[in-house]
Amino acid sequence: MQGSFLCHSHWGALRQLLGLSVVRARLNKKTVWLHCMMGTMRQRSSCSPAPLLMAMPTRALMDEPIMLEARHLPPHCPITIRARMRSEDGDLWEALAHYHADGRGVVNLSRDEAQGGSYTGREPMGLFWSLLPAPGEREGLRLRKRNVETPFTVRVSLLRGHVLPPTALGCSRDARGRDTQVQEEELAAVTLERWYMAPGVRRVAIREGGVVGTLFLPPGPGPFPVVLDLWGMGGGLVEYRSALLASQGFASLALAYFGHRDIPGPLHRINVGDAYFLPRCVIGINGPMGSMNKLVDFGGKGESFQEDQKHWSYDEEGYVSFRGVSLPANIPPDHMVKIEDLRCPLLLIVGEDDLSCAAMENADKIEEGLQAAGKSHLITRLSYPGAGHLIEPPYSPNARSSLWSTRPTKLITLWGGHLGPHAYAQEHSWKKILEFLDRHLRGGS
Amino acid sequence: MTRMMLTVQPSRGLVDEKLQVVVKNLPPRQEVTLHSLHQSESNDFWEAFGHYVSDGKGTVTVAEDASVGGSYQGTEPMGLLWSMKPVPGSRTGLRLRKEDVRTPMVVQISVYRGHISRGFRETPSLACAVAERWYMAPGVRRVDVEEKGVRGTLLLPPGPGPFPGVLDMWGGGGGLVEYRSALLASHGYVSMVLEYMTPKIMEKFTLKGHHYFETAFAILRDYPQVCSDRVAILGLSFGTTVALTMAVCSPLIEPRCVVCVSGSHQLPVEEPLSDVLMWINKDKVRFDEEKRLITRYLLLPIPSDPSKKVEVGKIRCPLLLIVGEDDQSWPVSEMAEDMEKMMKEAGNSHLLTTLSYPGAGHLIEPPYTPHFCSTTFVSAKTREKVIMLWGGETKEHSYAQEHSWQRTLAFLQQHLYSRGDKSNRSNL
């Protein structure tokens, strides 16, 4: 700190290294403050503090809205709010939006409308669900947390003016789209932690009786209602939704049933049978009611999914959509789940832009089947235009496509969904899921 | 009651943020006890509890409903925190203070069936939730200061700045107490807490010799991310005497504003400060029926000789005085009155705002932490241990902490952040 070369002014960056040429000088009429090293004279004039960027809470659960407010700005001035974070793999994700301060010099993201950037309009959590990998990052990324015991750390910055995201070349563009050498200027910043696990939630690894999973328990003595948390054909053991459910008071078991090293058998097959699953009240998100390959039988062996690709389709970029695989017309009738045997309430969530699974067509078939069996009362269907396959807990970005496999060749798969409508689907459906669980597991009204 | 649901929000909040505690899906008109438990860094347990009755829908909302018994009563949204006391069987004279500001205070909130007042550990609860209470927002940085003989800690907000600064001074207990500065940094101020109650420093400090404090102030003022003309001084107890002395007597120290909590403007002019702390032998010391030390009479009557007081009539910046009317440590109300009188006579009383709180004691600190009427006190000079009576009734004192903290933050914002000065308007 002592002997530093920093010169600082407000609202205009003036960096001067003694003895070296000026890197960049933009004189600001109001405050020029030179702090020179080693005892040379200081010029001190009046100094305005930087504007303040505040958030509440600064440590939030992933499904908890965060209020962001900038204060002490000049009235009506244009600013940009930008969120930046690194995934566990080190990829940089960012989102930004343009605002104008009001007459009192305040921008409040819960109140104000963004005029451009990663989203527009009034979107209190837009900075989080519109996050995209920064230019130059690897392609096919999906933002997912593996270690739920630590938070995502997000730096939210207040930038001067309306800044556009940098181009792939790393240059900035000004509001008219011209490349400039001017780097965006950070006026203020706040650091946020976003957690999947509330304090007191306990994480228990389960490896017993052939069951592979992670149990998340809320704090306290219980007993708790239980959710069995199943993911899709990506396989593995995905914990974050269960961690969030436990933070909402449900014991939740994230279950691995496919593609996990602790489950016997080849990774690309389902090797567990019906007895592995404990039936209970059901929430289905974008799921097929059968598969062209036999999924499970009591013998517990299924066929490989990668073998028959005749229903895969490709877009002009070579990204693959698996949607055709689950079209009801392509599923042999004896491979269909016998939906008429359903005995418990079913909440069906459908993304109408699902490019991975024929979610709408399957939901139609499920409804038809239940109606024919006189069981329409069991089903509640929520259908979201513009939402894709990966309808997950809210305030996280949707991946319209991501890396599926690297062998034998690199394959990027399409999930579908457009950022804004998908974000709405996640926020709305999560509330509905929690209400559904509360109603059927706790008897809430 | 497996349906019932206890929610506590925020689950990770700052110490001065309000906590929302709600219980749902109870039977209607059910008696329940809400209980809070905290294990301190010194491994003592603190607890509070309130007795509630659920409404017709089976809901208890602590922010809206009245506690009908327990460690607090009435509608007290934060009663579960500020009414905490050491659990039965604890050591005496305890004071809850956070040493490591990089970790949170963890509070466990539980719901019990019925109205119970003891035996919480042995009784099974119906539900529980955990809340973390932080002094430091994420991104706040801690910098140790050891230069030019000055020792302290700087707490900096995240971001490039520049920020206004606050020089943070505690009282006669000494040491380096960081939590208030950590909170101030979480609110956008570079806050430097200063260690000064060491015998070596105090031997040199008189009203006239304040080199240590001038150096400390300059370190903060000249720190690269600090607006040099927007530095405030905040003092508690003996720290206020230092703050007033600095503001009035030193030409090198120009605070933008000063906040004095539970303060005194009295100071022997010529004697080294260390001698002042030998009060324990003086005649005016009193003890209450529980043998707790009351020192407020040591500084009475307030001398009329101006040379024995800081000349607050000469103060040139806004001054906020915060006093508790039940302060047993110092006669702060009398002193505040005297200061007002001096400032009126000098014609600068327009700079003065006094907040006076009935039923509040000496240790008016950031809100929602427990009140202690008396605690063990070790004098920095003599190292003698006594039980000091600070004063204050818990509920009134907690109100004073909450209200005065909000007013302190508003005062600092008004004088350190406002853009009232037209010449400071920037062109964007």
PDB file of N, CA, C and O in Angstrom, chain A residues 335-397:
ATOM      1  N   HIS A 335     -43.179 -51.519 -24.660  1.00  0.00           N
ATOM      2  CA  HIS A 335     -42.141 -50.832 -23.912  1.00  0.00           C
ATOM      3  C   HIS A 335     -42.711 -49.651 -23.137  1.00  0.00           C
ATOM      4  O   HIS A 335     -41.981 -48.968 -22.429  1.00  0.00           O
ATOM      5  N   MET A 336     -44.001 -49.396 -23.310  1.00  0.00           N
ATOM      6  CA  MET A 336     -44.592 -48.235 -22.637  1.00  0.00           C
ATOM      7  C   MET A 336     -44.882 -48.567 -21.187  1.00  0.00           C
ATOM      8  O   MET A 336     -45.300 -49.673 -20.854  1.00  0.00           O
ATOM      9  N   VAL A 337     -44.682 -47.566 -20.355  1.00  0.00           N
ATOM     10  CA  VAL A 337     -45.107 -47.694 -18.960  1.00  0.00           C
ATOM     11  C   VAL A 337     -46.623 -47.834 -18.935  1.00  0.00           C
ATOM     12  O   VAL A 337     -47.318 -47.162 -19.683  1.00  0.00           O
ATOM     13  N   LYS A 338     -47.125 -48.709 -18.092  1.00  0.00           N
ATOM     14  CA  LYS A 338     -48.580 -48.893 -18.000  1.00  0.00           C
ATOM     15  C   LYS A 338     -49.162 -47.794 -17.134  1.00  0.00           C
ATOM     16  O   LYS A 338     -49.419 -47.971 -15.937  1.00  0.00           O
ATOM     17  N   ILE A 339     -49.408 -46.665 -17.776  1.00  0.00           N
ATOM     18  CA  ILE A 339     -49.798 -45.478 -17.012  1.00  0.00           C
ATOM     19  C   ILE A 339     -51.142 -45.681 -16.314  1.00  0.00           C
ATOM     20  O   ILE A 339     -51.415 -45.053 -15.286  1.00  0.00           O
ATOM     21  N   GLU A 340     -51.972 -46.600 -16.867  1.00  0.00           N
ATOM     22  CA  GLU A 340     -53.282 -46.814 -16.260  1.00  0.00           C
ATOM     23  C   GLU A 340     -53.168 -47.428 -14.857  1.00  0.00           C
ATOM     24  O   GLU A 340     -54.118 -47.433 -14.095  1.00  0.00           O
ATOM     25  N   ASP A 341     -51.966 -47.961 -14.540  1.00  0.00           N
ATOM     26  CA  ASP A 341     -51.763 -48.525 -13.200  1.00  0.00           C
ATOM     27  C   ASP A 341     -51.318 -47.477 -12.188  1.00  0.00           C
ATOM     28  O   ASP A 341     -51.062 -47.793 -11.021  1.00  0.00           O
ATOM     29  N   LEU A 342     -51.221 -46.237 -12.624  1.00  0.00           N
ATOM     30  CA  LEU A 342     -50.799 -45.180 -11.698  1.00  0.00           C
ATOM     31  C   LEU A 342     -51.787 -45.073 -10.544  1.00  0.00           C
ATOM     32  O   LEU A 342     -52.994 -45.070 -10.734  1.00  0.00           O
ATOM     33  N   ARG A 343     -51.234 -44.963  -9.326  1.00  0.00           N
ATOM     34  CA  ARG A 343     -52.135 -44.921  -8.154  1.00  0.00           C
ATOM     35  C   ARG A 343     -51.988 -43.636  -7.352  1.00  0.00           C
ATOM     36  O   ARG A 343     -52.647 -43.454  -6.338  1.00  0.00           O
ATOM     37  N   CYS A 344     -51.052 -42.788  -7.786  1.00  0.00           N
ATOM     38  CA  CYS A 344     -50.809 -41.615  -6.947  1.00  0.00           C
ATOM     39  C   CYS A 344     -50.826 -40.376  -7.816  1.00  0.00           C
ATOM     40  O   CYS A 344     -50.746 -40.454  -9.039  1.00  0.00           O
ATOM     41  N   PRO A 345     -50.887 -39.189  -7.209  1.00  0.00           N
ATOM     42  CA  PRO A 345     -50.905 -37.955  -8.000  1.00  0.00           C
ATOM     43  C   PRO A 345     -49.624 -37.798  -8.814  1.00  0.00           C
ATOM     44  O   PRO A 345     -48.532 -38.183  -8.383  1.00  0.00           O
ATOM     45  N   LEU A 346     -49.815 -37.222  -9.965  1.00  0.00           N
ATOM     46  CA  LEU A 346     -48.711 -37.013 -10.888  1.00  0.00           C
ATOM     47  C   LEU A 346     -48.709 -35.552 -11.332  1.00  0.00           C
ATOM     48  O   LEU A 346     -49.725 -35.036 -11.792  1.00  0.00           O
ATOM     49  N   LEU A 347     -47.593 -34.875 -11.147  1.00  0.00           N
ATOM     50  CA  LEU A 347     -47.421 -33.517 -11.664  1.00  0.00           C
ATOM     51  C   LEU A 347     -46.519 -33.614 -12.879  1.00  0.00           C
ATOM     52  O   LEU A 347     -45.378 -34.069 -12.781  1.00  0.00           O
ATOM     53  N   LEU A 348     -47.052 -33.209 -14.014  1.00  0.00           N
ATOM     54  CA  LEU A 348     -46.303 -33.343 -15.263  1.00  0.00           C
ATOM     55  C   LEU A 348     -45.897 -31.956 -15.745  1.00  0.00           C
ATOM     56  O   LEU A 348     -46.738 -31.069 -15.899  1.00  0.00           O
ATOM     57  N   ILE A 349     -44.609 -31.776 -15.949  1.00  0.00           N
ATOM     58  CA  ILE A 349     -44.093 -30.470 -16.367  1.00  0.00           C
ATOM     59  C   ILE A 349     -43.507 -30.621 -17.759  1.00  0.00           C
ATOM     60  O   ILE A 349     -42.652 -31.491 -17.988  1.00  0.00           O
ATOM     61  N   VAL A 350     -43.941 -29.768 -18.673  1.00  0.00           N
ATOM     62  CA  VAL A 350     -43.585 -29.923 -20.075  1.00  0.00           C
ATOM     63  C   VAL A 350     -43.004 -28.624 -20.621  1.00  0.00           C
ATOM     64  O   VAL A 350     -43.586 -27.553 -20.456  1.00  0.00           O
ATOM     65  N   GLY A 351     -41.862 -28.738 -21.266  1.00  0.00           N
ATOM     66  CA  GLY A 351     -41.299 -27.610 -21.993  1.00  0.00           C
ATOM     67  C   GLY A 351     -41.672 -27.748 -23.454  1.00  0.00           C
ATOM     68  O   GLY A 351     -41.355 -28.761 -24.080  1.00  0.00           O
ATOM     69  N   GLU A 352     -42.366 -26.777 -23.992  1.00  0.00           N
ATOM     70  CA  GLU A 352     -42.885 -26.939 -25.357  1.00  0.00           C
ATOM     71  C   GLU A 352     -41.809 -26.820 -26.411  1.00  0.00           C
ATOM     72  O   GLU A 352     -42.023 -27.170 -27.569  1.00  0.00           O
ATOM     73  N   ASP A 353     -40.630 -26.332 -26.023  1.00  0.00           N
ATOM     74  CA  ASP A 353     -39.519 -26.284 -26.979  1.00  0.00           C
ATOM     75  C   ASP A 353     -38.479 -27.346 -26.640  1.00  0.00           C
ATOM     76  O   ASP A 353     -37.291 -27.203 -26.919  1.00  0.00           O
ATOM     77  N   ASP A 354     -38.910 -28.429 -26.048  1.00  0.00           N
ATOM     78  CA  ASP A 354     -38.004 -29.518 -25.697  1.00  0.00           C
ATOM     79  C   ASP A 354     -37.506 -30.189 -26.973  1.00  0.00           C
ATOM     80  O   ASP A 354     -38.287 -30.756 -27.738  1.00  0.00           O
ATOM     81  N   LEU A 355     -36.220 -30.119 -27.204  1.00  0.00           N
ATOM     82  CA  LEU A 355     -35.650 -30.721 -28.407  1.00  0.00           C
ATOM     83  C   LEU A 355     -34.972 -32.048 -28.119  1.00  0.00           C
ATOM     84  O   LEU A 355     -34.408 -32.683 -28.998  1.00  0.00           O
ATOM     85  N   SER A 356     -34.994 -32.470 -26.872  1.00  0.00           N
ATOM     86  CA  SER A 356     -34.327 -33.708 -26.507  1.00  0.00           C
ATOM     87  C   SER A 356     -35.319 -34.845 -26.339  1.00  0.00           C
ATOM     88  O   SER A 356     -34.984 -36.007 -26.575  1.00  0.00           O
ATOM     89  N   CYS A 357     -36.513 -34.481 -25.934  1.00  0.00           N
ATOM     90  CA  CYS A 357     -37.521 -35.482 -25.659  1.00  0.00           C
ATOM     91  C   CYS A 357     -38.842 -34.964 -26.212  1.00  0.00           C
ATOM     92  O   CYS A 357     -39.119 -33.765 -26.152  1.00  0.00           O
ATOM     93  N   ALA A 358     -39.650 -35.858 -26.752  1.00  0.00           N
ATOM     94  CA  ALA A 358     -40.971 -35.457 -27.270  1.00  0.00           C
ATOM     95  C   ALA A 358     -41.924 -35.303 -26.089  1.00  0.00           C
ATOM     96  O   ALA A 358     -42.873 -36.065 -25.916  1.00  0.00           O
ATOM     97  N   ALA A 359     -41.630 -34.281 -25.269  1.00  0.00           N
ATOM     98  CA  ALA A 359     -42.328 -34.155 -23.983  1.00  0.00           C
ATOM     99  C   ALA A 359     -43.817 -33.926 -24.177  1.00  0.00           C
ATOM    100  O   ALA A 359     -44.641 -34.511 -23.477  1.00  0.00           O
ATOM    101  N   MET A 360     -44.177 -33.065 -25.133  1.00  0.00           N
ATOM    102  CA  MET A 360     -45.608 -32.745 -25.304  1.00  0.00           C
ATOM    103  C   MET A 360     -46.381 -33.964 -25.765  1.00  0.00           C
ATOM    104  O   MET A 360     -47.463 -34.264 -25.244  1.00  0.00           O
ATOM    105  N   GLU A 361     -45.808 -34.669 -26.747  1.00  0.00           N
ATOM    106  CA  GLU A 361     -46.529 -35.832 -27.289  1.00  0.00           C
ATOM    107  C   GLU A 361     -46.693 -36.903 -26.221  1.00  0.00           C
ATOM    108  O   GLU A 361     -47.743 -37.546 -26.107  1.00  0.00           O
ATOM    109  N   ASN A 362     -45.652 -37.106 -25.417  1.00  0.00           N
ATOM    110  CA  ASN A 362     -45.756 -38.103 -24.363  1.00  0.00           C
ATOM    111  C   ASN A 362     -46.738 -37.672 -23.279  1.00  0.00           C
ATOM    112  O   ASN A 362     -47.488 -38.485 -22.745  1.00  0.00           O
ATOM    113  N   ALA A 363     -46.722 -36.376 -22.976  1.00  0.00           N
ATOM    114  CA  ALA A 363     -47.684 -35.888 -21.979  1.00  0.00           C
ATOM    115  C   ALA A 363     -49.108 -36.103 -22.479  1.00  0.00           C
ATOM    116  O   ALA A 363     -49.993 -36.481 -21.705  1.00  0.00           O
ATOM    117  N   ASP A 364     -49.327 -35.884 -23.785  1.00  0.00           N
ATOM    118  CA  ASP A 364     -50.657 -36.133 -24.358  1.00  0.00           C
ATOM    119  C   ASP A 364     -51.044 -37.586 -24.170  1.00  0.00           C
ATOM    120  O   ASP A 364     -52.167 -37.913 -23.772  1.00  0.00           O
ATOM    121  N   LYS A 365     -50.087 -38.464 -24.449  1.00  0.00           N
ATOM    122  CA  LYS A 365     -50.372 -39.904 -24.326  1.00  0.00           C
ATOM    123  C   LYS A 365     -50.668 -40.279 -22.879  1.00  0.00           C
ATOM    124  O   LYS A 365     -51.536 -41.101 -22.588  1.00  0.00           O
ATOM    125  N   ILE A 366     -49.927 -39.705 -21.972  1.00  0.00           N
ATOM    126  CA  ILE A 366     -50.141 -39.997 -20.546  1.00  0.00           C
ATOM    127  C   ILE A 366     -51.539 -39.540 -20.135  1.00  0.00           C
ATOM    128  O   ILE A 366     -52.284 -40.258 -19.456  1.00  0.00           O
ATOM    129  N   GLU A 367     -51.904 -38.342 -20.587  1.00  0.00           N
ATOM    130  CA  GLU A 367     -53.238 -37.832 -20.226  1.00  0.00           C
ATOM    131  C   GLU A 367     -54.332 -38.697 -20.814  1.00  0.00           C
ATOM    132  O   GLU A 367     -55.337 -38.989 -20.151  1.00  0.00           O
ATOM    133  N   GLU A 368     -54.120 -39.101 -22.071  1.00  0.00           N
ATOM    134  CA  GLU A 368     -55.125 -39.965 -22.716  1.00  0.00           C
ATOM    135  C   GLU A 368     -55.268 -41.259 -21.934  1.00  0.00           C
ATOM    136  O   GLU A 368     -56.372 -41.740 -21.680  1.00  0.00           O
ATOM    137  N   GLY A 369     -54.137 -41.854 -21.611  1.00  0.00           N
ATOM    138  CA  GLY A 369     -54.157 -43.134 -20.908  1.00  0.00           C
ATOM    139  C   GLY A 369     -54.863 -43.034 -19.566  1.00  0.00           C
ATOM    140  O   GLY A 369     -55.636 -43.901 -19.171  1.00  0.00           O
ATOM    141  N   LEU A 370     -54.614 -41.955 -18.849  1.00  0.00           N
ATOM    142  CA  LEU A 370     -55.230 -41.793 -17.529  1.00  0.00           C
ATOM    143  C   LEU A 370     -56.717 -41.511 -17.662  1.00  0.00           C
ATOM    144  O   LEU A 370     -57.525 -41.969 -16.856  1.00  0.00           O
ATOM    145  N   GLN A 371     -57.045 -40.757 -18.715  1.00  0.00           N
ATOM    146  CA  GLN A 371     -58.474 -40.456 -18.905  1.00  0.00           C
ATOM    147  C   GLN A 371     -59.235 -41.729 -19.210  1.00  0.00           C
ATOM    148  O   GLN A 371     -60.323 -41.960 -18.664  1.00  0.00           O
ATOM    149  N   ALA A 372     -58.633 -42.557 -20.073  1.00  0.00           N
ATOM    150  CA  ALA A 372     -59.289 -43.819 -20.424  1.00  0.00           C
ATOM    151  C   ALA A 372     -59.482 -44.691 -19.200  1.00  0.00           C
ATOM    152  O   ALA A 372     -60.433 -45.469 -19.117  1.00  0.00           O
ATOM    153  N   ALA A 373     -58.609 -44.578 -18.237  1.00  0.00           N
ATOM    154  CA  ALA A 373     -58.718 -45.395 -17.029  1.00  0.00           C
ATOM    155  C   ALA A 373     -59.521 -44.706 -15.938  1.00  0.00           C
ATOM    156  O   ALA A 373     -59.569 -45.177 -14.806  1.00  0.00           O
ATOM    157  N   GLY A 374     -60.109 -43.561 -16.259  1.00  0.00           N
ATOM    158  CA  GLY A 374     -60.903 -42.843 -15.269  1.00  0.00           C
ATOM    159  C   GLY A 374     -60.062 -42.213 -14.172  1.00  0.00           C
ATOM    160  O   GLY A 374     -60.519 -42.018 -13.051  1.00  0.00           O
ATOM    161  N   LYS A 375     -58.814 -41.890 -14.510  1.00  0.00           N
ATOM    162  CA  LYS A 375     -57.911 -41.382 -13.461  1.00  0.00           C
ATOM    163  C   LYS A 375     -57.390 -39.978 -13.781  1.00  0.00           C
ATOM    164  O   LYS A 375     -56.305 -39.584 -13.342  1.00  0.00           O
ATOM    165  N   SER A 376     -58.176 -39.216 -14.540  1.00  0.00           N
ATOM    166  CA  SER A 376     -57.721 -37.862 -14.886  1.00  0.00           C
ATOM    167  C   SER A 376     -57.445 -37.003 -13.668  1.00  0.00           C
ATOM    168  O   SER A 376     -56.641 -36.074 -13.721  1.00  0.00           O
ATOM    169  N   HIS A 377     -58.141 -37.314 -12.584  1.00  0.00           N
ATOM    170  CA  HIS A 377     -57.987 -36.482 -11.385  1.00  0.00           C
ATOM    171  C   HIS A 377     -56.584 -36.572 -10.800  1.00  0.00           C
ATOM    172  O   HIS A 377     -56.180 -35.751  -9.995  1.00  0.00           O
ATOM    173  N   LEU A 378     -55.828 -37.604 -11.225  1.00  0.00           N
ATOM    174  CA  LEU A 378     -54.490 -37.752 -10.637  1.00  0.00           C
ATOM    175  C   LEU A 378     -53.472 -36.804 -11.264  1.00  0.00           C
ATOM    176  O   LEU A 378     -52.428 -36.549 -10.691  1.00  0.00           O
ATOM    177  N   ILE A 379     -53.807 -36.311 -12.454  1.00  0.00           N
ATOM    178  CA  ILE A 379     -52.750 -35.599 -13.177  1.00  0.00           C
ATOM    179  C   ILE A 379     -52.944 -34.089 -13.142  1.00  0.00           C
ATOM    180  O   ILE A 379     -54.043 -33.571 -13.245  1.00  0.00           O
ATOM    181  N   THR A 380     -51.829 -33.378 -12.946  1.00  0.00           N
ATOM    182  CA  THR A 380     -51.780 -31.929 -13.144  1.00  0.00           C
ATOM    183  C   THR A 380     -50.683 -31.677 -14.164  1.00  0.00           C
ATOM    184  O   THR A 380     -49.568 -32.162 -14.014  1.00  0.00           O
ATOM    185  N   ARG A 381     -51.037 -30.932 -15.207  1.00  0.00           N
ATOM    186  CA  ARG A 381     -50.047 -30.702 -16.265  1.00  0.00           C
ATOM    187  C   ARG A 381     -49.728 -29.224 -16.368  1.00  0.00           C
ATOM    188  O   ARG A 381     -50.625 -28.391 -16.406  1.00  0.00           O
ATOM    189  N   LEU A 382     -48.436 -28.913 -16.359  1.00  0.00           N
ATOM    190  CA  LEU A 382     -47.986 -27.528 -16.542  1.00  0.00           C
ATOM    191  C   LEU A 382     -47.167 -27.475 -17.817  1.00  0.00           C
ATOM    192  O   LEU A 382     -46.182 -28.191 -17.957  1.00  0.00           O
ATOM    193  N   SER A 383     -47.598 -26.643 -18.759  1.00  0.00           N
ATOM    194  CA  SER A 383     -46.951 -26.617 -20.061  1.00  0.00           C
ATOM    195  C   SER A 383     -46.370 -25.235 -20.328  1.00  0.00           C
ATOM    196  O   SER A 383     -47.066 -24.237 -20.173  1.00  0.00           O
ATOM    197  N   TYR A 384     -45.116 -25.145 -20.700  1.00  0.00           N
ATOM    198  CA  TYR A 384     -44.446 -23.852 -20.806  1.00  0.00           C
ATOM    199  C   TYR A 384     -43.941 -23.588 -22.225  1.00  0.00           C
ATOM    200  O   TYR A 384     -42.979 -24.220 -22.684  1.00  0.00           O
ATOM    201  N   PRO A 385     -44.574 -22.651 -22.930  1.00  0.00           N
ATOM    202  CA  PRO A 385     -44.072 -22.302 -24.263  1.00  0.00           C
ATOM    203  C   PRO A 385     -42.660 -21.747 -24.170  1.00  0.00           C
ATOM    204  O   PRO A 385     -42.341 -20.994 -23.234  1.00  0.00           O
ATOM    205  N   GLY A 386     -41.821 -22.141 -25.104  1.00  0.00           N
ATOM    206  CA  GLY A 386     -40.479 -21.565 -25.144  1.00  0.00           C
ATOM    207  C   GLY A 386     -39.494 -22.181 -24.176  1.00  0.00           C
ATOM    208  O   GLY A 386     -38.310 -21.825 -24.178  1.00  0.00           O
ATOM    209  N   ALA A 387     -39.959 -23.100 -23.338  1.00  0.00           N
ATOM    210  CA  ALA A 387     -39.042 -23.750 -22.387  1.00  0.00           C
ATOM    211  C   ALA A 387     -38.503 -25.037 -23.008  1.00  0.00           C
ATOM    212  O   ALA A 387     -39.174 -25.695 -23.782  1.00  0.00           O
ATOM    213  N   GLY A 388     -37.309 -25.398 -22.642  1.00  0.00           N
ATOM    214  CA  GLY A 388     -36.659 -26.566 -23.229  1.00  0.00           C
ATOM    215  C   GLY A 388     -36.728 -27.776 -22.318  1.00  0.00           C
ATOM    216  O   GLY A 388     -37.584 -27.879 -21.444  1.00  0.00           O
ATOM    217  N   HIS A 389     -35.779 -28.670 -22.506  1.00  0.00           N
ATOM    218  CA  HIS A 389     -35.801 -29.944 -21.786  1.00  0.00           C
ATOM    219  C   HIS A 389     -35.367 -29.807 -20.337  1.00  0.00           C
ATOM    220  O   HIS A 389     -35.902 -30.428 -19.433  1.00  0.00           O
ATOM    221  N   LEU A 390     -34.366 -28.946 -20.112  1.00  0.00           N
ATOM    222  CA  LEU A 390     -33.697 -28.912 -18.803  1.00  0.00           C
ATOM    223  C   LEU A 390     -34.384 -27.940 -17.843  1.00  0.00           C
ATOM    224  O   LEU A 390     -33.823 -26.927 -17.453  1.00  0.00           O
ATOM    225  N   ILE A 391     -35.594 -28.286 -17.467  1.00  0.00           N
ATOM    226  CA  ILE A 391     -36.317 -27.415 -16.523  1.00  0.00           C
ATOM    227  C   ILE A 391     -35.838 -27.758 -15.119  1.00  0.00           C
ATOM    228  O   ILE A 391     -36.179 -28.786 -14.557  1.00  0.00           O
ATOM    229  N   GLU A 392     -35.040 -26.860 -14.549  1.00  0.00           N
ATOM    230  CA  GLU A 392     -34.325 -27.121 -13.297  1.00  0.00           C
ATOM    231  C   GLU A 392     -34.716 -26.056 -12.269  1.00  0.00           C
ATOM    232  O   GLU A 392     -35.536 -25.210 -12.557  1.00  0.00           O
ATOM    233  N   PRO A 393     -34.132 -26.121 -11.064  1.00  0.00           N
ATOM    234  CA  PRO A 393     -34.429 -25.075 -10.075  1.00  0.00           C
ATOM    235  C   PRO A 393     -34.120 -23.692 -10.643  1.00  0.00           C
ATOM    236  O   PRO A 393     -33.258 -23.552 -11.519  1.00  0.00           O
ATOM    237  N   PRO A 394     -34.798 -22.673 -10.140  1.00  0.00           N
ATOM    238  CA  PRO A 394     -34.782 -21.376 -10.829  1.00  0.00           C
ATOM    239  C   PRO A 394     -33.477 -20.591 -10.693  1.00  0.00           C
ATOM    240  O   PRO A 394     -32.605 -20.918  -9.895  1.00  0.00           O
ATOM    241  N   TYR A 395     -33.425 -19.509 -11.493  1.00  0.00           N
ATOM    242  CA  TYR A 395     -32.349 -18.520 -11.441  1.00  0.00           C
ATOM    243  C   TYR A 395     -31.004 -19.097 -11.830  1.00  0.00           C
ATOM    244  O   TYR A 395     -29.952 -18.640 -11.367  1.00  0.00           O
ATOM    245  N   SER A 396     -31.031 -20.100 -12.668  1.00  0.00           N
ATOM    246  CA  SER A 396     -29.812 -20.630 -13.275  1.00  0.00           C
ATOM    247  C   SER A 396     -29.998 -20.577 -14.778  1.00  0.00           C
ATOM    248  O   SER A 396     -31.116 -20.683 -15.258  1.00  0.00           O
ATOM    249  N   PRO A 397     -28.903 -20.442 -15.518  1.00  0.00           N
ATOM    250  CA  PRO A 397     -29.072 -20.316 -16.964  1.00  0.00           C
ATOM    251  C   PRO A 397     -29.446 -21.635 -17.631  1.00  0.00           C
ATOM    252  O   PRO A 397     -29.020 -22.705 -17.214  1.00  0.00           O
TER     253      PRO A 397
END
